[in-house]
Backbone as JSON Lines, residues from 0, in Angstrom:
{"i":0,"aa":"X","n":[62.81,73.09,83.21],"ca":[61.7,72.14,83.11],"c":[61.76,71.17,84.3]}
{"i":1,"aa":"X","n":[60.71,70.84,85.27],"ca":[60.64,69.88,86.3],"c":[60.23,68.57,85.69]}
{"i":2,"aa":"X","n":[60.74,67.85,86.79],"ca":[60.81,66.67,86.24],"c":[59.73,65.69,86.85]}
{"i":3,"aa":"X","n":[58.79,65.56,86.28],"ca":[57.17,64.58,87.22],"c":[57.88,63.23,87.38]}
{"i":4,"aa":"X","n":[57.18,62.62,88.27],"ca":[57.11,61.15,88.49],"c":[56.27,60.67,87.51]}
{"i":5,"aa":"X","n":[56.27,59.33,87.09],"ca":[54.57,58.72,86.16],"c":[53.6,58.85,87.37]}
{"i":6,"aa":"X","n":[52.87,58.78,86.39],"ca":[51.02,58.98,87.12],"c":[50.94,57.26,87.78]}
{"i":7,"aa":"X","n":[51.38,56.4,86.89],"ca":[51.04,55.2,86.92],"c":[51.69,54.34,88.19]}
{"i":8,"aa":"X","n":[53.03,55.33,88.2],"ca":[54.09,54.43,89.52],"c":[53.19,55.33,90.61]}
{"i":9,"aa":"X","n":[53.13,56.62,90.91],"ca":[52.28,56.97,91.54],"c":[51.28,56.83,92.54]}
{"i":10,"aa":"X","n":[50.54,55.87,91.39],"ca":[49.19,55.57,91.74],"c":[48.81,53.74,92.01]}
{"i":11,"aa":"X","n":[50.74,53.66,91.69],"ca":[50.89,51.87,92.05],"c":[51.25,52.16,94.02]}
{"i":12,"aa":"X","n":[51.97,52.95,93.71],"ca":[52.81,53.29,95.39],"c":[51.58,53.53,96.14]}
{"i":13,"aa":"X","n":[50.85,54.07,96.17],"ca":[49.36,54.75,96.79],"c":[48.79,53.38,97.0]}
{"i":14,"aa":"X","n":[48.69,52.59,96.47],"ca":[47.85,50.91,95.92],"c":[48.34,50.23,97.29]}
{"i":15,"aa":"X","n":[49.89,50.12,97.78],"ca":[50.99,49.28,98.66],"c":[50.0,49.58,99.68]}
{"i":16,"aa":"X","n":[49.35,48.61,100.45],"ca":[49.17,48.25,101.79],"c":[50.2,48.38,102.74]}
{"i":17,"aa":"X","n":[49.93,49.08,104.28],"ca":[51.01,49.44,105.28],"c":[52.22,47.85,105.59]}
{"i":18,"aa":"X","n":[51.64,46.81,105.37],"ca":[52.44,46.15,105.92],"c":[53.44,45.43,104.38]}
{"i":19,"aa":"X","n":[52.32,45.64,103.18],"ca":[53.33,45.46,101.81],"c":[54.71,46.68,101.88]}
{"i":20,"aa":"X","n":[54.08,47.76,102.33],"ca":[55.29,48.93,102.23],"c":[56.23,48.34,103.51]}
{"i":21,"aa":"X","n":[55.81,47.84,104.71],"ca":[57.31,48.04,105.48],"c":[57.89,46.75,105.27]}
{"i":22,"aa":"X","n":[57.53,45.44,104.31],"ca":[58.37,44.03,103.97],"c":[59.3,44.64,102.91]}
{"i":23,"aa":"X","n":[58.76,45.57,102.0],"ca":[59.25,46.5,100.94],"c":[60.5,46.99,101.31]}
{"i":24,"aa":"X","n":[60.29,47.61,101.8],"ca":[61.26,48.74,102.8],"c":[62.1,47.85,103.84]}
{"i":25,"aa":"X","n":[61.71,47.05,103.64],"ca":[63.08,45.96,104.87],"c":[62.7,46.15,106.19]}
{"i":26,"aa":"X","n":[61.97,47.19,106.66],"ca":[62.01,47.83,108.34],"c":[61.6,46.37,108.77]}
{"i":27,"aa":"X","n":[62.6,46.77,110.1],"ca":[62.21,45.75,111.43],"c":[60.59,46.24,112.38]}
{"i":28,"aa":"X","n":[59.81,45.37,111.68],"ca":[58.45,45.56,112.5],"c":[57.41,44.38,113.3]}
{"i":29,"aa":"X","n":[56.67,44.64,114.21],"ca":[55.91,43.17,114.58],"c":[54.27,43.89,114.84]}
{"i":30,"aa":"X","n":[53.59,42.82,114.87],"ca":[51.98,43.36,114.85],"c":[52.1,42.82,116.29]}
{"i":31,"aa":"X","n":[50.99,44.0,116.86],"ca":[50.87,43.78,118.16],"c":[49.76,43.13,118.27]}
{"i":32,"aa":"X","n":[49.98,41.63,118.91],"ca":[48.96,40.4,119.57],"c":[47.76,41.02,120.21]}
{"i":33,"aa":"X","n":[47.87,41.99,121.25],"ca":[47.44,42.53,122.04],"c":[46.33,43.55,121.53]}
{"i":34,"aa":"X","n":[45.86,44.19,120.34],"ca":[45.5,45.5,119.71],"c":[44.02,44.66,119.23]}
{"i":35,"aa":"X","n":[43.24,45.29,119.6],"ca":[41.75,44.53,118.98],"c":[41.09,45.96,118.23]}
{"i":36,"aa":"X","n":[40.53,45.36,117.1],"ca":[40.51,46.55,116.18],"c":[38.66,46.37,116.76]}
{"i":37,"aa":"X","n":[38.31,48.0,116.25],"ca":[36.88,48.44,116.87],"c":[36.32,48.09,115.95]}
{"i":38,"aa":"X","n":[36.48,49.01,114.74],"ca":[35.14,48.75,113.5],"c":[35.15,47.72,112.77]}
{"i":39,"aa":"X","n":[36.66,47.36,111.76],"ca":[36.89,46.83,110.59],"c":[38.32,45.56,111.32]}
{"i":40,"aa":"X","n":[37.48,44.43,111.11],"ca":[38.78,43.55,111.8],"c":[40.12,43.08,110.87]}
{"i":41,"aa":"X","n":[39.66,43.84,110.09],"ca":[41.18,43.88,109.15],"c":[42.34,44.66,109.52]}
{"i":42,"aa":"X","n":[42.11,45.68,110.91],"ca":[42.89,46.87,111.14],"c":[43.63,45.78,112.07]}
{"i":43,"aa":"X","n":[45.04,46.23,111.8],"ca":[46.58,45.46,112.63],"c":[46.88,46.97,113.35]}
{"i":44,"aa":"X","n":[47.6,46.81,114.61],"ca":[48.54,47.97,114.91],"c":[49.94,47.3,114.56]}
{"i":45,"aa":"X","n":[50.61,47.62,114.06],"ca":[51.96,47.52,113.98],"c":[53.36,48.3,114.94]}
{"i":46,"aa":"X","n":[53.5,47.8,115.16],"ca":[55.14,48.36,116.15],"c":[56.31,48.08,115.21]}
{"i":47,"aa":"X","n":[56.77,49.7,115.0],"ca":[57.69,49.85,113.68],"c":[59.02,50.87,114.15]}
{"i":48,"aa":"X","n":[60.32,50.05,113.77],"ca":[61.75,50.5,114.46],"c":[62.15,51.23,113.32]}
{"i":49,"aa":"X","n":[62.53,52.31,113.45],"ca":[63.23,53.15,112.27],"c":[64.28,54.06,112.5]}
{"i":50,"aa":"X","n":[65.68,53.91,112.16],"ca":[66.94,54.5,112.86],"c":[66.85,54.65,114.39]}
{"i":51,"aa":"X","n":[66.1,53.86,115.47],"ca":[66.2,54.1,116.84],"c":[64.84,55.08,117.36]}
{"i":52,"aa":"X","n":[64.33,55.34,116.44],"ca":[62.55,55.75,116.49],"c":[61.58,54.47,116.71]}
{"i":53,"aa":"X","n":[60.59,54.45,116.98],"ca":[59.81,53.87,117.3],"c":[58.48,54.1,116.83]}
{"i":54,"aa":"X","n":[57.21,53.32,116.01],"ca":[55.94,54.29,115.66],"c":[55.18,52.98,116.18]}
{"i":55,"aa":"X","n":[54.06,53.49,116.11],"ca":[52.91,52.64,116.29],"c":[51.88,53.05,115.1]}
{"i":56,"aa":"X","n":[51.76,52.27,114.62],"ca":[50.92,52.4,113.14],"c":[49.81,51.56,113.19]}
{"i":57,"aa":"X","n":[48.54,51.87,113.32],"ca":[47.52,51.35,113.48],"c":[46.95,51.37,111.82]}
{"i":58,"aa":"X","n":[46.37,50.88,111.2],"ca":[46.42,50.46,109.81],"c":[44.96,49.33,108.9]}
{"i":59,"aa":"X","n":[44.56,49.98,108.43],"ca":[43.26,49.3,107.33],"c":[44.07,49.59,105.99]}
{"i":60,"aa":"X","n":[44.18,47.88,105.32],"ca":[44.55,48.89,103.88],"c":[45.67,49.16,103.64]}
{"i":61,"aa":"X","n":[45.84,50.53,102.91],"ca":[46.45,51.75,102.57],"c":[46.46,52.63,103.56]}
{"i":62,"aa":"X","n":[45.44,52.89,104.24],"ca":[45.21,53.9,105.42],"c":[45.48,53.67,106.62]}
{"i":63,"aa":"X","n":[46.27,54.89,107.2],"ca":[46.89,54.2,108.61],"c":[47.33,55.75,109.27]}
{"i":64,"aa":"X","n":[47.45,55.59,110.96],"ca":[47.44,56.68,111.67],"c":[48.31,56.16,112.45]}
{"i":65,"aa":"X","n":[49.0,57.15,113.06],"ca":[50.32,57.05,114.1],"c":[50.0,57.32,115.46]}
{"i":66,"aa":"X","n":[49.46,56.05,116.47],"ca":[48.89,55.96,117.41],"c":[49.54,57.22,118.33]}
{"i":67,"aa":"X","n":[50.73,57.55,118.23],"ca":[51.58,58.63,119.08],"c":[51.57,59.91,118.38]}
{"i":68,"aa":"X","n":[51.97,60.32,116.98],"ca":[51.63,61.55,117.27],"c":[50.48,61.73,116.07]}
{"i":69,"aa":"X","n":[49.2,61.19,116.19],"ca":[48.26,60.87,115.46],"c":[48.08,61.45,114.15]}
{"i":70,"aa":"X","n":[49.35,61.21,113.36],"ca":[49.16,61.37,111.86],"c":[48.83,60.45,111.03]}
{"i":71,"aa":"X","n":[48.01,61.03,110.08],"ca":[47.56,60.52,109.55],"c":[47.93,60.24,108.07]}
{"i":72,"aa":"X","n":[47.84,59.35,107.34],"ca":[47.8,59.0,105.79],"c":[47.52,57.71,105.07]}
{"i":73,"aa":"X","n":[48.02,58.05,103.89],"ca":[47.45,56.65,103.08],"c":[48.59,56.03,101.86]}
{"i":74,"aa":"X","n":[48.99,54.77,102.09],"ca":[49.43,54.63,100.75],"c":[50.92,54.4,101.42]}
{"i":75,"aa":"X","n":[52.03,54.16,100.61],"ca":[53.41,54.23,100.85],"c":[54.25,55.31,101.2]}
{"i":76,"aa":"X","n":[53.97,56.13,100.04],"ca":[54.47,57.56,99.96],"c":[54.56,58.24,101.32]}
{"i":77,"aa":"X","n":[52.74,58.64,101.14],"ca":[52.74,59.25,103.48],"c":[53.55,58.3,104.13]}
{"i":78,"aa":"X","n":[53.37,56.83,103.88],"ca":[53.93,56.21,104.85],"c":[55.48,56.63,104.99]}
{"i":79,"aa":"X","n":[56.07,56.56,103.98],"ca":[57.44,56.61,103.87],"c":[58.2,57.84,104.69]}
{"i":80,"aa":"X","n":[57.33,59.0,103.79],"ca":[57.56,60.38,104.19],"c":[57.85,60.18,106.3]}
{"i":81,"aa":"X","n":[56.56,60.01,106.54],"ca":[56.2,59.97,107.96],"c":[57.81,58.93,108.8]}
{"i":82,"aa":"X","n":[57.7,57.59,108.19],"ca":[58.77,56.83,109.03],"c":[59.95,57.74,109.11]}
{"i":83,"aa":"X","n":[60.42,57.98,107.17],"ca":[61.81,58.41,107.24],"c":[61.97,60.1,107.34]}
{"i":84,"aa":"X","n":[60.9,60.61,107.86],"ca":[60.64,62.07,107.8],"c":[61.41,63.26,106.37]}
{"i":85,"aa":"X","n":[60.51,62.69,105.49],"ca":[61.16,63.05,103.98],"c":[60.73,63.63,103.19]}
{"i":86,"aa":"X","n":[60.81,64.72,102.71],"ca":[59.84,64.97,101.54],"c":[59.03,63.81,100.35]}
{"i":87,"aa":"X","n":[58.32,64.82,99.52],"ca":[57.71,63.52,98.84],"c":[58.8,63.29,97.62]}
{"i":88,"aa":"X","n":[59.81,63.55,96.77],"ca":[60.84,63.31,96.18],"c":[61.27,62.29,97.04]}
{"i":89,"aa":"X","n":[61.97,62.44,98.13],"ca":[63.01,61.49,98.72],"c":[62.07,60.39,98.44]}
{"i":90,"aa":"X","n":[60.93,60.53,99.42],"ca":[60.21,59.29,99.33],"c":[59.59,58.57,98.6]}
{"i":91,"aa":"X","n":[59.64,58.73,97.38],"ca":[59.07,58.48,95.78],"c":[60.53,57.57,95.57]}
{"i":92,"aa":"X","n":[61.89,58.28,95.37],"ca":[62.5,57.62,95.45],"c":[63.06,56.34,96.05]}
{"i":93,"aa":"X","n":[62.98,56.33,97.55],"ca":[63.6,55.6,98.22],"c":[62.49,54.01,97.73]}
{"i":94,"aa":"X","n":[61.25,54.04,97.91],"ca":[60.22,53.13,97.67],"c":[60.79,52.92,96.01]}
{"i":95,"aa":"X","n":[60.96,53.28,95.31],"ca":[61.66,53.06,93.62],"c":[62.45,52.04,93.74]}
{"i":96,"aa":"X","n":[63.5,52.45,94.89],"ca":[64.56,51.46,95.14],"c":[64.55,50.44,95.59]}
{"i":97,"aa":"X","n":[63.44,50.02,96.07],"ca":[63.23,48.35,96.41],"c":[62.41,47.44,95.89]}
């Protein structure tokens, strides 16, 4: 028998805004001064350090794309997956833990 996650933690993790998930997650990050958003002036780029990696996360929301190798997602989970390059288990977990 497999073992599901709740629907409800789920669909709370999906909810976390990019910059609620990386205060979450502890990562060392800064918004870049410099980044003027086109459509929606709520969009930040973020500059995000992770084991000696580096991302650029451009970000509305939940939704956010990786200015370098332009992936895309939404929510914590992608986010997580993407920083700590993880399946979605690991990364269900690791976000649990903080």
């Amino acid at each position: 028998m497999s073992k599901r996650f709740d629907e409800r933690l789920l669909a709370e993790l999906r909810d976390w805004k990019v910059e609620e998930t990386l205060k979450k997650l502890g990562l060392h990050y800064s918004v870049d001064p410099d980044f003027v958003p086109i459509k929606n002036p709520e969009t930040k780029c973020f500059v995000v350090s992770v084991d000696n990696l580096a991302f650029e996360i451009i970000a509305t929301g939940v939704k956010w794309i990786d200015k370098r190798s332009n992936k895309k997602g939404g929510g914590a989970i992608d986010l997580a997956m993407h920083l700590y390059g993880v399946d979605f288990v690991t990364a269900v977990k690791t976000l649990t833990k903080v």
